[in-house]
């Protein structure tokens, strides 16, 4: 790696993408392929039989159309299910699948007997499908957050043990090349012993505001942004720190969206304030979303263009937490949901130096096509690492799917996430919510039977 302490001598390092994709992979032994029926030499013996519950945006895109387009040699859809009969039919066309569609989950599982069930429903319903899916004989691939409260976390852990089936949580943020680069620098001991992290995430008034338009606005459906959004960030922390969280103290308020707005309506299409509202969202401009949601709202009243100032919004839009890890690392975390840009600032503080990054996802600095990480050494030089952007969460989505569906892809950066990982990411958010309610520090060990350890346990989910 190149070293410089001068901004003018920065070098372009296409570092982590390449490492994740090739160098480190080839240096390690090959695992039996995860969650599939494929042979070790990449020749297709039998395709993975996949069913999906929840055919909305994520289900039809990342886990639908993209799978049919890129991985048809390795898998086939055998069933699609959604509570909305119109949306599941629309989704089938969007995905390009030829399998039957269902509105009855049990019926789909009994008739199609999938090897793998993909869970992409509303967050608070994940546990029902994960548990029942395993009971009915499938391994599970679930979107984050794994679930939304501590009882549901326990249910999932118990069901996995009881059924012998496996559940993988798709923490795609781990696979973004610049975050993998941070992991590598930490693992390599570049800043000595990691002692604390300052981690501040900003959601913008476009993508961030979207959470306040839909079901995510209700704690009972999303668990709040502590679960829906921050579980991504907590999982990154757990992975980077390589230890389990011990305790959480948190604060949170709703002081921008919801009841704080100057006016409101049910949704933008029926609103008299569209001319003056900065949050006016014209769903008709997006044909795909119109077809998926507006054309099917007659079945369930799900408005994709819901008002961000509705009085029923009961999640926080400003949050902060102090998290202590078993290995002694301390984290100062915050999440703000009404920022001009989307992204984050992070500082990893160690005994021999510091790693910093300011990542702007929605409006990159100077329209740069890379993410930059700076490594500072105490009494020494700086190094700049510039990691090229890729499509879909910085290129992470593709790397995650390759690892799941292609044969012979190893896991050198320990990015594969188990239910234990899914649980600890959720438990930090749940502890934060409980801490705000009680005003007390919440111990993670008090929430479930899962006991946090000084060193994170790794499991390659197969
Ligand atoms: N990892 C990521 O970057 C990422 C990005 C987006 C979404 N997600 C996750 O994907 C999941 C889906 O999000 P989305 O944006 O597609 O939401 P969405 O609202 O577009 O889709 C959810 C679908 O689930 C269906 N559904 C809800 N309850 C159901 C039930 N009880 N039975 C059957 N179907 C039911 C809805 O009708 C809808 O079609 C969420 O868990 C979300 O957190 C992850």
PDB file of N, CA and C and ligand atoms in Angstrom, residues 53-59 82-84 87 120-123 125-126 129 143-145 172 214-215 228 232 293 302 393, ligand 1:
ATOM      1  N   UNK A  53     -41.267 -14.842   0.753  1.00  0.00           N
ATOM      2  CA  UNK A  53     -42.430 -14.230   1.411  1.00  0.00           C
ATOM      3  C   UNK A  53     -42.155 -12.726   1.523  1.00  0.00           C
ATOM      4  N   UNK A  54     -43.053 -11.920   0.939  1.00  0.00           N
ATOM      5  CA  UNK A  54     -42.891 -10.464   0.972  1.00  0.00           C
ATOM      6  C   UNK A  54     -42.346  -9.945  -0.342  1.00  0.00           C
ATOM      7  N   UNK A  55     -43.250  -9.701  -1.297  1.00  0.00           N
ATOM      8  CA  UNK A  55     -42.806  -9.328  -2.645  1.00  0.00           C
ATOM      9  C   UNK A  55     -42.956  -7.819  -2.882  1.00  0.00           C
ATOM     10  N   UNK A  56     -42.333  -7.031  -2.007  1.00  0.00           N
ATOM     11  CA  UNK A  56     -42.341  -5.578  -2.186  1.00  0.00           C
ATOM     12  C   UNK A  56     -41.100  -5.130  -2.936  1.00  0.00           C
ATOM     13  N   UNK A  57     -40.626  -3.960  -2.600  1.00  0.00           N
ATOM     14  CA  UNK A  57     -39.484  -3.358  -3.304  1.00  0.00           C
ATOM     15  C   UNK A  57     -38.228  -4.229  -3.226  1.00  0.00           C
ATOM     16  N   UNK A  58     -37.871  -4.622  -2.018  1.00  0.00           N
ATOM     17  CA  UNK A  58     -36.640  -5.394  -1.822  1.00  0.00           C
ATOM     18  C   UNK A  58     -36.775  -6.811  -2.392  1.00  0.00           C
ATOM     19  N   UNK A  59     -37.947  -7.392  -2.159  1.00  0.00           N
ATOM     20  CA  UNK A  59     -38.182  -8.748  -2.652  1.00  0.00           C
ATOM     21  C   UNK A  59     -38.133  -8.824  -4.169  1.00  0.00           C
ATOM     22  N   UNK A  82     -47.315 -13.130  -0.847  1.00  0.00           N
ATOM     23  CA  UNK A  82     -47.470 -11.821  -0.209  1.00  0.00           C
ATOM     24  C   UNK A  82     -48.905 -11.731   0.293  1.00  0.00           C
ATOM     25  N   UNK A  83     -49.086 -10.942   1.332  1.00  0.00           N
ATOM     26  CA  UNK A  83     -50.424 -10.753   1.877  1.00  0.00           C
ATOM     27  C   UNK A  83     -51.307  -9.998   0.887  1.00  0.00           C
ATOM     28  N   UNK A  84     -50.683  -9.271  -0.035  1.00  0.00           N
ATOM     29  CA  UNK A  84     -51.420  -8.472  -1.018  1.00  0.00           C
ATOM     30  C   UNK A  84     -51.498  -9.244  -2.346  1.00  0.00           C
ATOM     31  N   UNK A  87     -50.189  -7.329  -5.439  1.00  0.00           N
ATOM     32  CA  UNK A  87     -48.737  -7.087  -5.487  1.00  0.00           C
ATOM     33  C   UNK A  87     -47.971  -8.352  -5.827  1.00  0.00           C
ATOM     34  N   UNK A 120     -38.676 -11.248   3.156  1.00  0.00           N
ATOM     35  CA  UNK A 120     -38.552  -9.819   2.828  1.00  0.00           C
ATOM     36  C   UNK A 120     -39.870  -9.090   3.117  1.00  0.00           C
ATOM     37  N   UNK A 121     -40.446  -9.406   4.257  1.00  0.00           N
ATOM     38  CA  UNK A 121     -41.704  -8.760   4.662  1.00  0.00           C
ATOM     39  C   UNK A 121     -41.399  -7.568   5.583  1.00  0.00           C
ATOM     40  N   UNK A 122     -42.468  -6.967   6.094  1.00  0.00           N
ATOM     41  CA  UNK A 122     -42.367  -5.920   7.114  1.00  0.00           C
ATOM     42  C   UNK A 122     -41.592  -6.488   8.320  1.00  0.00           C
ATOM     43  N   UNK A 123     -40.690  -5.684   8.891  1.00  0.00           N
ATOM     44  CA  UNK A 123     -39.731  -6.174   9.893  1.00  0.00           C
ATOM     45  C   UNK A 123     -40.363  -6.956  11.055  1.00  0.00           C
ATOM     46  N   UNK A 125     -42.769  -8.801  11.219  1.00  0.00           N
ATOM     47  CA  UNK A 125     -43.338 -10.116  10.876  1.00  0.00           C
ATOM     48  C   UNK A 125     -42.244 -11.142  10.557  1.00  0.00           C
ATOM     49  N   UNK A 126     -40.991 -10.714  10.485  1.00  0.00           N
ATOM     50  CA  UNK A 126     -39.917 -11.639  10.081  1.00  0.00           C
ATOM     51  C   UNK A 126     -39.903 -12.900  10.935  1.00  0.00           C
ATOM     52  N   UNK A 129     -42.190 -15.832  10.001  1.00  0.00           N
ATOM     53  CA  UNK A 129     -41.839 -16.589   8.794  1.00  0.00           C
ATOM     54  C   UNK A 129     -40.517 -17.332   8.956  1.00  0.00           C
ATOM     55  N   UNK A 143     -33.919 -10.735   5.450  1.00  0.00           N
ATOM     56  CA  UNK A 143     -33.455  -9.353   5.433  1.00  0.00           C
ATOM     57  C   UNK A 143     -33.296  -8.866   6.870  1.00  0.00           C
ATOM     58  N   UNK A 144     -32.516  -7.830   7.028  1.00  0.00           N
ATOM     59  CA  UNK A 144     -32.376  -7.161   8.320  1.00  0.00           C
ATOM     60  C   UNK A 144     -33.581  -6.272   8.544  1.00  0.00           C
ATOM     61  N   UNK A 145     -33.870  -5.859   9.760  1.00  0.00           N
ATOM     62  CA  UNK A 145     -33.375  -6.435  10.990  1.00  0.00           C
ATOM     63  C   UNK A 145     -33.948  -7.842  11.146  1.00  0.00           C
ATOM     64  N   UNK A 172     -25.884  -6.640   4.194  1.00  0.00           N
ATOM     65  CA  UNK A 172     -25.126  -6.254   2.999  1.00  0.00           C
ATOM     66  C   UNK A 172     -24.123  -5.134   3.267  1.00  0.00           C
ATOM     67  N   UNK A 214     -43.901   5.463   5.130  1.00  0.00           N
ATOM     68  CA  UNK A 214     -44.447   4.099   5.036  1.00  0.00           C
ATOM     69  C   UNK A 214     -44.563   3.438   6.411  1.00  0.00           C
ATOM     70  N   UNK A 215     -44.669   2.109   6.435  1.00  0.00           N
ATOM     71  CA  UNK A 215     -44.868   1.364   7.681  1.00  0.00           C
ATOM     72  C   UNK A 215     -43.722   1.552   8.668  1.00  0.00           C
ATOM     73  N   UNK A 228     -34.786  -0.839  12.443  1.00  0.00           N
ATOM     74  CA  UNK A 228     -34.859  -0.895  10.982  1.00  0.00           C
ATOM     75  C   UNK A 228     -33.577  -0.393  10.330  1.00  0.00           C
ATOM     76  N   UNK A 232     -28.213  -2.161  10.986  1.00  0.00           N
ATOM     77  CA  UNK A 232     -27.106  -2.233  10.023  1.00  0.00           C
ATOM     78  C   UNK A 232     -25.821  -1.721  10.685  1.00  0.00           C
ATOM     79  N   UNK A 293     -47.164  -0.512  -5.878  1.00  0.00           N
ATOM     80  CA  UNK A 293     -47.927  -0.032  -4.711  1.00  0.00           C
ATOM     81  C   UNK A 293     -49.259   0.613  -5.087  1.00  0.00           C
ATOM     82  N   UNK A 302     -52.114   0.384   1.597  1.00  0.00           N
ATOM     83  CA  UNK A 302     -50.702   0.736   1.799  1.00  0.00           C
ATOM     84  C   UNK A 302     -50.352   1.872   0.843  1.00  0.00           C
ATOM     85  N   UNK A 393     -25.233  -0.398  -2.759  1.00  0.00           N
ATOM     86  CA  UNK A 393     -24.510  -0.332  -1.495  1.00  0.00           C
ATOM     87  C   UNK A 393     -23.001  -0.460  -1.716  1.00  0.00           C
TER      88      UNK A 393
HETATM   89  N1  LIG B   1     -30.518  -4.562   3.440  1.00  0.00           N
HETATM   90  C1  LIG B   1     -31.004  -3.488   2.858  1.00  0.00           C
HETATM   91  O1  LIG B   1     -30.248  -2.635   2.419  1.00  0.00           O
HETATM   92  C2  LIG B   1     -32.501  -3.336   2.730  1.00  0.00           C
HETATM   93  C3  LIG B   1     -33.046  -2.369   1.883  1.00  0.00           C
HETATM   94  C4  LIG B   1     -34.423  -2.270   1.788  1.00  0.00           C
HETATM   95  C5  LIG B   1     -35.233  -3.102   2.543  1.00  0.00           C
HETATM   96  N2  LIG B   1     -34.687  -4.020   3.362  1.00  0.00           N
HETATM   97  C6  LIG B   1     -35.543  -4.919   4.159  1.00  0.00           C
HETATM   98  O2  LIG B   1     -36.372  -5.670   3.291  1.00  0.00           O
HETATM   99  C7  LIG B   1     -37.632  -5.910   3.885  1.00  0.00           C
HETATM  100  C8  LIG B   1     -38.724  -5.432   2.939  1.00  0.00           C
HETATM  101  O3  LIG B   1     -38.585  -4.037   2.728  1.00  0.00           O
HETATM  102  P1  LIG B   1     -39.291  -3.328   1.473  1.00  0.00           P
HETATM  103  O4  LIG B   1     -38.685  -1.990   1.341  1.00  0.00           O
HETATM  104  O5  LIG B   1     -39.303  -4.245   0.323  1.00  0.00           O
HETATM  105  O6  LIG B   1     -40.781  -3.151   2.033  1.00  0.00           O
HETATM  106  P2  LIG B   1     -42.137  -3.233   1.180  1.00  0.00           P
HETATM  107  O7  LIG B   1     -43.161  -2.588   2.007  1.00  0.00           O
HETATM  108  O8  LIG B   1     -41.912  -2.733  -0.185  1.00  0.00           O
HETATM  109  O9  LIG B   1     -42.409  -4.797   1.061  1.00  0.00           O
HETATM  110  C9  LIG B   1     -42.857  -5.575   2.120  1.00  0.00           C
HETATM  111  C10 LIG B   1     -43.843  -6.573   1.554  1.00  0.00           C
HETATM  112  O10 LIG B   1     -44.217  -7.477   2.599  1.00  0.00           O
HETATM  113  C11 LIG B   1     -45.611  -7.722   2.479  1.00  0.00           C
HETATM  114  N3  LIG B   1     -46.114  -8.161   3.780  1.00  0.00           N
HETATM  115  C12 LIG B   1     -46.239  -7.436   4.910  1.00  0.00           C
HETATM  116  N4  LIG B   1     -46.744  -8.192   5.905  1.00  0.00           N
HETATM  117  C13 LIG B   1     -46.935  -9.427   5.383  1.00  0.00           C
HETATM  118  C14 LIG B   1     -47.448 -10.644   5.902  1.00  0.00           C
HETATM  119  N5  LIG B   1     -47.842 -10.735   7.162  1.00  0.00           N
HETATM  120  N6  LIG B   1     -47.519 -11.711   5.076  1.00  0.00           N
HETATM  121  C15 LIG B   1     -47.098 -11.620   3.801  1.00  0.00           C
HETATM  122  N7  LIG B   1     -46.616 -10.493   3.247  1.00  0.00           N
HETATM  123  C16 LIG B   1     -46.543  -9.409   4.038  1.00  0.00           C
HETATM  124  C17 LIG B   1     -46.184  -6.389   2.007  1.00  0.00           C
HETATM  125  O11 LIG B   1     -47.466  -6.556   1.415  1.00  0.00           O
HETATM  126  C18 LIG B   1     -45.128  -5.925   1.026  1.00  0.00           C
HETATM  127  O12 LIG B   1     -45.381  -6.374  -0.266  1.00  0.00           O
HETATM  128  C19 LIG B   1     -37.625  -5.174   5.228  1.00  0.00           C
HETATM  129  O13 LIG B   1     -37.362  -6.070   6.262  1.00  0.00           O
HETATM  130  C20 LIG B   1     -36.489  -4.189   5.084  1.00  0.00           C
HETATM  131  O14 LIG B   1     -35.873  -3.913   6.327  1.00  0.00           O
HETATM  132  C21 LIG B   1     -33.341  -4.169   3.444  1.00  0.00           C
END
